[in-house]
Amino acid sequence: MGCSEQKSEPLPDLPPIEIPADVFGFYSGRLPCDNCNQRVVNMDLFNDGKVMVVESIMKDSVNVDVDTLRGTFVYADSIVKVSLSDNSVRWEFKRDKVGNLAFMKLGDVYHDADGMKAVLIRFYKKIKR
């Protein structure tokens, strides 16, 4: 009875989540690959929320496929969520205390059969003067 007359008030504007400046930058490392021998990823996180990934996939000792993927990322609670190629590729990474990104699978940090994490290491580029 009373629900039909209930008026909803507009939600308050929430402040935007600020991404720490030290999240932006260049990362490189290897990610797991089910259908290949090796997957090397170079990833740039830009301060406008965009990301560019150059992915090299080695299927055998001779054939290497190189792809450039573009998309966006968000950062919250030490998690970097990357969306590439119109949401067809989605990755999540947990940021560690030194700034590297550990690949996550199904909400947990990924470990291979040997117990090793797949980590993208943050590289600091020297600014040319």
Coordinates of C-alpha atoms in Angstrom, one line a residue:
M1 CA 0.0 0.0 0.0
G2 CA 2.5 2.6 1.1
C3 CA 5.2 1.5 -1.4
S4 CA 3.3 2.9 -4.4
E5 CA 3.5 6.5 -3.0
Q6 CA 7.2 6.2 -1.9
K7 CA 9.4 8.7 -3.6
S8 CA 13.0 7.9 -4.2
E9 CA 15.6 10.6 -3.6
P10 CA 18.5 11.0 -5.9
L11 CA 21.8 9.4 -4.8
P12 CA 24.5 11.8 -3.7
D13 CA 27.4 12.4 -6.0
L14 CA 30.4 10.2 -4.9
P15 CA 33.9 11.6 -5.2
P16 CA 35.9 9.9 -8.0
I17 CA 38.3 7.2 -6.9
E18 CA 41.8 8.6 -7.3
I19 CA 44.4 6.3 -8.7
P20 CA 47.8 6.7 -7.0
A21 CA 50.3 8.2 -9.3
D22 CA 52.7 5.3 -8.8
V23 CA 50.2 2.9 -10.5
F24 CA 50.7 4.5 -13.9
G25 CA 53.7 3.3 -15.9
F26 CA 55.2 0.4 -17.8
Y27 CA 55.0 -3.3 -16.7
S28 CA 56.4 -6.4 -18.3
G29 CA 56.4 -10.1 -17.6
R30 CA 54.9 -13.5 -18.5
L31 CA 51.3 -14.5 -18.1
P32 CA 49.9 -18.1 -18.2
C33 CA 49.0 -19.5 -21.6
D34 CA 46.9 -22.6 -22.1
N35 CA 47.5 -23.0 -25.9
C36 CA 51.1 -21.8 -26.2
N37 CA 54.6 -22.2 -24.9
Q38 CA 55.1 -18.7 -23.7
R39 CA 53.1 -15.4 -23.4
V40 CA 55.1 -12.2 -22.8
V41 CA 53.2 -9.0 -22.0
N42 CA 54.4 -5.4 -22.0
M43 CA 51.7 -3.1 -20.6
D44 CA 51.5 0.6 -20.3
L45 CA 49.0 2.1 -17.8
F46 CA 48.3 5.7 -18.6
N47 CA 47.0 8.4 -16.3
D48 CA 43.8 8.9 -18.3
G49 CA 42.7 5.3 -17.5
K50 CA 43.7 3.9 -20.8
V51 CA 46.0 0.9 -21.3
M52 CA 48.1 -0.4 -24.2
V53 CA 49.4 -4.0 -24.2
V54 CA 51.9 -5.6 -26.6
E55 CA 51.5 -9.3 -26.3
S56 CA 53.9 -11.8 -27.8
I57 CA 52.7 -15.4 -27.9
M58 CA 55.2 -18.2 -28.8
K59 CA 53.4 -21.3 -30.0
D60 CA 56.6 -23.1 -30.9
S61 CA 60.3 -22.2 -31.3
V62 CA 59.7 -20.6 -34.7
N63 CA 56.2 -19.0 -34.6
V64 CA 55.6 -15.9 -32.5
D65 CA 52.4 -13.9 -32.8
V66 CA 52.6 -10.2 -31.7
D67 CA 49.4 -8.3 -30.9
T68 CA 48.8 -4.8 -29.7
L69 CA 45.7 -4.5 -27.6
R70 CA 44.1 -1.3 -26.3
G71 CA 41.5 -0.7 -23.6
T72 CA 40.9 0.8 -20.2
F73 CA 41.7 0.0 -16.6
V74 CA 40.4 0.8 -13.1
Y75 CA 42.1 0.6 -9.8
A76 CA 40.5 0.0 -6.4
D77 CA 41.7 -1.8 -3.2
S78 CA 45.1 -2.7 -4.6
I79 CA 43.4 -4.4 -7.6
V80 CA 44.0 -3.3 -11.2
K81 CA 41.2 -4.4 -13.6
V82 CA 42.1 -4.3 -17.2
S83 CA 39.6 -4.5 -20.1
L84 CA 41.0 -4.9 -23.6
S85 CA 39.5 -5.2 -27.1
D86 CA 36.0 -4.0 -26.3
N87 CA 35.8 -6.2 -23.2
S88 CA 36.7 -9.4 -25.0
V89 CA 39.8 -9.7 -22.8
R90 CA 39.7 -9.0 -19.1
W91 CA 42.6 -9.4 -16.7
E92 CA 42.9 -8.6 -13.0
F93 CA 46.1 -8.0 -11.1
K94 CA 46.8 -7.6 -7.4
R95 CA 49.3 -4.8 -6.7
D96 CA 52.1 -5.9 -4.3
K97 CA 53.9 -3.7 -1.8
V98 CA 56.7 -2.8 -4.2
G99 CA 54.3 -1.9 -7.1
N100 CA 54.4 -5.0 -9.2
L101 CA 51.2 -6.6 -10.5
A102 CA 50.4 -10.3 -9.8
F103 CA 48.0 -11.9 -12.2
M104 CA 44.7 -13.1 -10.7
K105 CA 42.5 -15.9 -11.7
L106 CA 39.0 -16.4 -10.3
G107 CA 39.6 -13.8 -7.6
D108 CA 42.9 -15.2 -6.3
V109 CA 46.5 -14.6 -7.2
Y110 CA 47.5 -17.2 -9.8
H111 CA 50.1 -19.8 -9.0
D112 CA 51.5 -22.2 -11.6
A113 CA 52.1 -26.0 -11.0
D114 CA 55.5 -25.1 -9.4
G115 CA 53.8 -22.5 -7.1
M116 CA 55.2 -19.5 -8.9
K117 CA 53.1 -16.3 -9.4
A118 CA 52.7 -14.7 -12.8
V119 CA 54.0 -11.2 -12.1
L120 CA 54.3 -8.1 -14.3
I121 CA 57.2 -6.1 -13.0
R122 CA 57.0 -2.3 -12.9
F123 CA 59.8 -0.6 -14.7
Y124 CA 60.7 3.0 -14.1
K125 CA 61.7 4.9 -17.2
K126 CA 64.3 7.5 -17.0
I127 CA 63.0 10.9 -18.0
K128 CA 65.1 12.5 -20.8
R129 CA 66.1 16.1 -20.2

